[in-house]
Amino acid sequence: MEKLETSRRSLTTVFEITGSVLAMAYALLIASNIGAELMGFTLLLLSSGLFAAWAVIDRRWTFLLLQGFYATSAIIGLIRWA
């Protein structure tokens, strides 16, 4: 049981760190206004997916709802900038 908890914690740490780095990259790409909006919104979508997985593993339902909003925003951005 302890091994499962350690594995779960390691997985959520990877999701948390990777999701955070992708979200920061998204913000920088959009704010820099260099024409990389598609890449930025793609990174936002990936980030929200990783955060959503983290939310499910840790049973953070409000955080999961927030990720649904971010994923929807990313999809709208991808459609608008495509």
Short mmCIF file of N, CA and C in Angstrom, two decimals:
data_model
loop_
_atom_site.label_atom_id
_atom_site.label_comp_id
_atom_site.label_asym_id
_atom_site.label_seq_id
_atom_site.Cartn_x
_atom_site.Cartn_y
_atom_site.Cartn_z
N MET A 1 0.82 -1.20 0.00
CA MET A 1 0.00 0.00 0.00
C MET A 1 0.87 1.26 0.00
N GLU A 2 1.95 1.22 0.77
CA GLU A 2 2.85 2.37 0.84
C GLU A 2 3.52 2.62 -0.51
N LYS A 3 3.84 1.53 -1.23
CA LYS A 3 4.47 1.66 -2.55
C LYS A 3 3.51 2.33 -3.53
N LEU A 4 2.23 1.99 -3.45
CA LEU A 4 1.22 2.60 -4.32
C LEU A 4 1.11 4.09 -4.04
N GLU A 5 1.13 4.47 -2.79
CA GLU A 5 1.05 5.88 -2.41
C GLU A 5 2.28 6.65 -2.90
N THR A 6 3.45 6.05 -2.79
CA THR A 6 4.68 6.69 -3.27
C THR A 6 4.63 6.85 -4.78
N SER A 7 4.15 5.83 -5.49
CA SER A 7 4.04 5.89 -6.94
C SER A 7 3.04 6.97 -7.35
N ARG A 8 1.94 7.04 -6.65
CA ARG A 8 0.91 8.04 -6.93
C ARG A 8 1.45 9.45 -6.70
N ARG A 9 2.19 9.62 -5.62
CA ARG A 9 2.78 10.93 -5.30
C ARG A 9 3.79 11.33 -6.36
N SER A 10 4.60 10.39 -6.82
CA SER A 10 5.58 10.68 -7.87
C SER A 10 4.89 11.11 -9.16
N LEU A 11 3.82 10.43 -9.50
CA LEU A 11 3.08 10.74 -10.72
C LEU A 11 2.45 12.13 -10.63
N THR A 12 1.85 12.45 -9.50
CA THR A 12 1.25 13.78 -9.36
C THR A 12 2.31 14.87 -9.38
N THR A 13 3.48 14.59 -8.85
CA THR A 13 4.57 15.57 -8.89
C THR A 13 4.99 15.85 -10.34
N VAL A 14 5.10 14.81 -11.13
CA VAL A 14 5.45 14.98 -12.55
C VAL A 14 4.36 15.79 -13.26
N PHE A 15 3.09 15.46 -13.01
CA PHE A 15 1.98 16.21 -13.62
C PHE A 15 2.01 17.67 -13.19
N GLU A 16 2.26 17.90 -11.91
CA GLU A 16 2.27 19.26 -11.37
C GLU A 16 3.39 20.10 -11.98
N ILE A 17 4.60 19.57 -12.00
CA ILE A 17 5.74 20.32 -12.51
C ILE A 17 5.62 20.53 -14.01
N THR A 18 5.32 19.49 -14.76
CA THR A 18 5.21 19.60 -16.21
C THR A 18 4.06 20.53 -16.60
N GLY A 19 2.93 20.39 -15.93
CA GLY A 19 1.79 21.27 -16.21
C GLY A 19 2.12 22.72 -15.92
N SER A 20 2.85 22.97 -14.85
CA SER A 20 3.23 24.34 -14.49
C SER A 20 4.18 24.94 -15.52
N VAL A 21 5.17 24.18 -15.94
CA VAL A 21 6.14 24.66 -16.94
C VAL A 21 5.42 24.96 -18.26
N LEU A 22 4.53 24.08 -18.67
CA LEU A 22 3.78 24.31 -19.92
C LEU A 22 2.89 25.54 -19.81
N ALA A 23 2.25 25.74 -18.65
CA ALA A 23 1.40 26.92 -18.46
C ALA A 23 2.22 28.20 -18.50
N MET A 24 3.41 28.18 -17.92
CA MET A 24 4.27 29.36 -17.97
C MET A 24 4.72 29.64 -19.41
N ALA A 25 5.06 28.60 -20.14
CA ALA A 25 5.46 28.77 -21.54
C ALA A 25 4.29 29.33 -22.36
N TYR A 26 3.08 28.83 -22.11
CA TYR A 26 1.88 29.35 -22.78
C TYR A 26 1.74 30.84 -22.52
N ALA A 27 1.84 31.25 -21.26
CA ALA A 27 1.66 32.65 -20.90
C ALA A 27 2.71 33.53 -21.58
N LEU A 28 3.95 33.07 -21.62
CA LEU A 28 5.01 33.85 -22.26
C LEU A 28 4.80 33.96 -23.77
N LEU A 29 4.37 32.88 -24.40
CA LEU A 29 4.14 32.91 -25.84
C LEU A 29 3.00 33.86 -26.20
N ILE A 30 1.93 33.83 -25.45
CA ILE A 30 0.79 34.69 -25.75
C ILE A 30 1.16 36.15 -25.46
N ALA A 31 1.81 36.40 -24.33
CA ALA A 31 2.15 37.77 -23.94
C ALA A 31 3.21 38.39 -24.85
N SER A 32 4.07 37.57 -25.43
CA SER A 32 5.14 38.12 -26.27
C SER A 32 4.64 38.61 -27.63
N ASN A 33 3.47 38.16 -28.03
CA ASN A 33 2.84 38.61 -29.28
C ASN A 33 3.78 38.45 -30.47
N ILE A 34 4.31 37.24 -30.63
CA ILE A 34 5.26 36.97 -31.72
C ILE A 34 4.66 36.06 -32.80
N GLY A 35 3.36 35.85 -32.73
CA GLY A 35 2.71 35.01 -33.72
C GLY A 35 2.73 33.52 -33.38
N ALA A 36 2.95 33.19 -32.12
CA ALA A 36 3.01 31.78 -31.70
C ALA A 36 1.77 31.39 -30.90
N GLU A 37 0.63 31.96 -31.28
CA GLU A 37 -0.60 31.69 -30.54
C GLU A 37 -1.02 30.22 -30.62
N LEU A 38 -0.89 29.61 -31.78
CA LEU A 38 -1.27 28.20 -31.89
C LEU A 38 -0.44 27.32 -30.95
N MET A 39 0.86 27.57 -30.90
CA MET A 39 1.72 26.81 -29.99
C MET A 39 1.32 27.11 -28.55
N GLY A 40 1.04 28.36 -28.25
CA GLY A 40 0.66 28.73 -26.90
C GLY A 40 -0.61 28.03 -26.44
N PHE A 41 -1.63 28.06 -27.27
CA PHE A 41 -2.89 27.41 -26.89
C PHE A 41 -2.75 25.89 -26.85
N THR A 42 -1.88 25.34 -27.67
CA THR A 42 -1.60 23.90 -27.60
C THR A 42 -0.96 23.55 -26.26
N LEU A 43 -0.02 24.39 -25.82
CA LEU A 43 0.61 24.17 -24.51
C LEU A 43 -0.39 24.31 -23.37
N LEU A 44 -1.31 25.27 -23.50
CA LEU A 44 -2.36 25.42 -22.48
C LEU A 44 -3.23 24.17 -22.41
N LEU A 45 -3.58 23.61 -23.56
CA LEU A 45 -4.39 22.41 -23.59
C LEU A 45 -3.66 21.23 -22.94
N LEU A 46 -2.39 21.07 -23.27
CA LEU A 46 -1.59 20.00 -22.65
C LEU A 46 -1.47 20.22 -21.14
N SER A 47 -1.22 21.46 -20.74
CA SER A 47 -1.10 21.78 -19.33
C SER A 47 -2.38 21.46 -18.57
N SER A 48 -3.51 21.85 -19.13
CA SER A 48 -4.78 21.58 -18.44
C SER A 48 -5.05 20.08 -18.37
N GLY A 49 -4.62 19.33 -19.37
CA GLY A 49 -4.77 17.87 -19.32
C GLY A 49 -3.95 17.25 -18.20
N LEU A 50 -2.72 17.72 -18.04
CA LEU A 50 -1.87 17.21 -16.96
C LEU A 50 -2.43 17.60 -15.59
N PHE A 51 -2.88 18.86 -15.47
CA PHE A 51 -3.47 19.29 -14.20
C PHE A 51 -4.77 18.54 -13.92
N ALA A 52 -5.54 18.22 -14.96
CA ALA A 52 -6.77 17.46 -14.77
C ALA A 52 -6.47 16.05 -14.25
N ALA A 53 -5.43 15.43 -14.80
CA ALA A 53 -5.04 14.10 -14.32
C ALA A 53 -4.62 14.17 -12.85
N TRP A 54 -3.87 15.20 -12.50
CA TRP A 54 -3.47 15.41 -11.11
C TRP A 54 -4.70 15.59 -10.22
N ALA A 55 -5.66 16.38 -10.71
CA ALA A 55 -6.88 16.62 -9.93
C ALA A 55 -7.66 15.33 -9.69
N VAL A 56 -7.74 14.48 -10.69
CA VAL A 56 -8.47 13.21 -10.54
C VAL A 56 -7.75 12.30 -9.54
N ILE A 57 -6.44 12.20 -9.67
CA ILE A 57 -5.67 11.34 -8.76
C ILE A 57 -5.83 11.81 -7.31
N ASP A 58 -5.77 13.13 -7.10
CA ASP A 58 -5.87 13.67 -5.74
C ASP A 58 -7.30 13.98 -5.32
N ARG A 59 -8.26 13.70 -6.20
CA ARG A 59 -9.68 13.94 -5.92
C ARG A 59 -9.95 15.40 -5.57
N ARG A 60 -9.42 16.28 -6.39
CA ARG A 60 -9.63 17.72 -6.22
C ARG A 60 -10.62 18.16 -7.29
N TRP A 61 -11.89 18.04 -6.99
CA TRP A 61 -12.94 18.19 -7.99
C TRP A 61 -13.10 19.64 -8.46
N THR A 62 -12.93 20.60 -7.58
CA THR A 62 -13.02 22.00 -7.99
C THR A 62 -11.87 22.35 -8.93
N PHE A 63 -10.69 21.84 -8.63
CA PHE A 63 -9.53 22.06 -9.49
C PHE A 63 -9.74 21.39 -10.85
N LEU A 64 -10.39 20.25 -10.87
CA LEU A 64 -10.72 19.57 -12.13
C LEU A 64 -11.67 20.44 -12.95
N LEU A 65 -12.65 21.03 -12.29
CA LEU A 65 -13.58 21.92 -12.98
C LEU A 65 -12.84 23.11 -13.61
N LEU A 66 -11.90 23.67 -12.88
CA LEU A 66 -11.08 24.77 -13.39
C LEU A 66 -10.31 24.34 -14.64
N GLN A 67 -9.79 23.14 -14.64
CA GLN A 67 -9.04 22.64 -15.79
C GLN A 67 -9.95 22.45 -17.00
N GLY A 68 -11.21 22.10 -16.74
CA GLY A 68 -12.19 22.03 -17.83
C GLY A 68 -12.36 23.39 -18.49
N PHE A 69 -12.39 24.44 -17.66
CA PHE A 69 -12.48 25.80 -18.19
C PHE A 69 -11.24 26.14 -19.01
N TYR A 70 -10.05 25.82 -18.49
CA TYR A 70 -8.82 26.12 -19.22
C TYR A 70 -8.74 25.33 -20.54
N ALA A 71 -9.16 24.09 -20.51
CA ALA A 71 -9.15 23.29 -21.75
C ALA A 71 -10.11 23.89 -22.77
N THR A 72 -11.28 24.32 -22.32
CA THR A 72 -12.24 24.95 -23.22
C THR A 72 -11.66 26.24 -23.80
N SER A 73 -11.01 27.03 -22.97
CA SER A 73 -10.36 28.26 -23.44
C SER A 73 -9.29 27.95 -24.47
N ALA A 74 -8.52 26.90 -24.24
CA ALA A 74 -7.47 26.50 -25.18
C ALA A 74 -8.07 26.08 -26.51
N ILE A 75 -9.14 25.33 -26.47
CA ILE A 75 -9.79 24.87 -27.71
C ILE A 75 -10.36 26.06 -28.48
N ILE A 76 -10.97 27.00 -27.77
CA ILE A 76 -11.48 28.22 -28.43
C ILE A 76 -10.32 28.98 -29.07
N GLY A 77 -9.22 29.11 -28.35
CA GLY A 77 -8.06 29.80 -28.88
C GLY A 77 -7.50 29.12 -30.12
N LEU A 78 -7.44 27.80 -30.08
CA LEU A 78 -6.94 27.05 -31.24
C LEU A 78 -7.83 27.24 -32.44
N ILE A 79 -9.14 27.23 -32.23
CA ILE A 79 -10.08 27.42 -33.34
C ILE A 79 -9.97 28.84 -33.90
N ARG A 80 -9.91 29.82 -33.03
CA ARG A 80 -9.85 31.22 -33.47
C ARG A 80 -8.56 31.56 -34.20
N TRP A 81 -7.44 30.96 -33.78
CA TRP A 81 -6.14 31.30 -34.36
C TRP A 81 -5.72 30.36 -35.49
N ALA A 82 -6.52 29.34 -35.75
CA ALA A 82 -6.16 28.37 -36.80
C ALA A 82 -6.40 28.94 -38.18
#
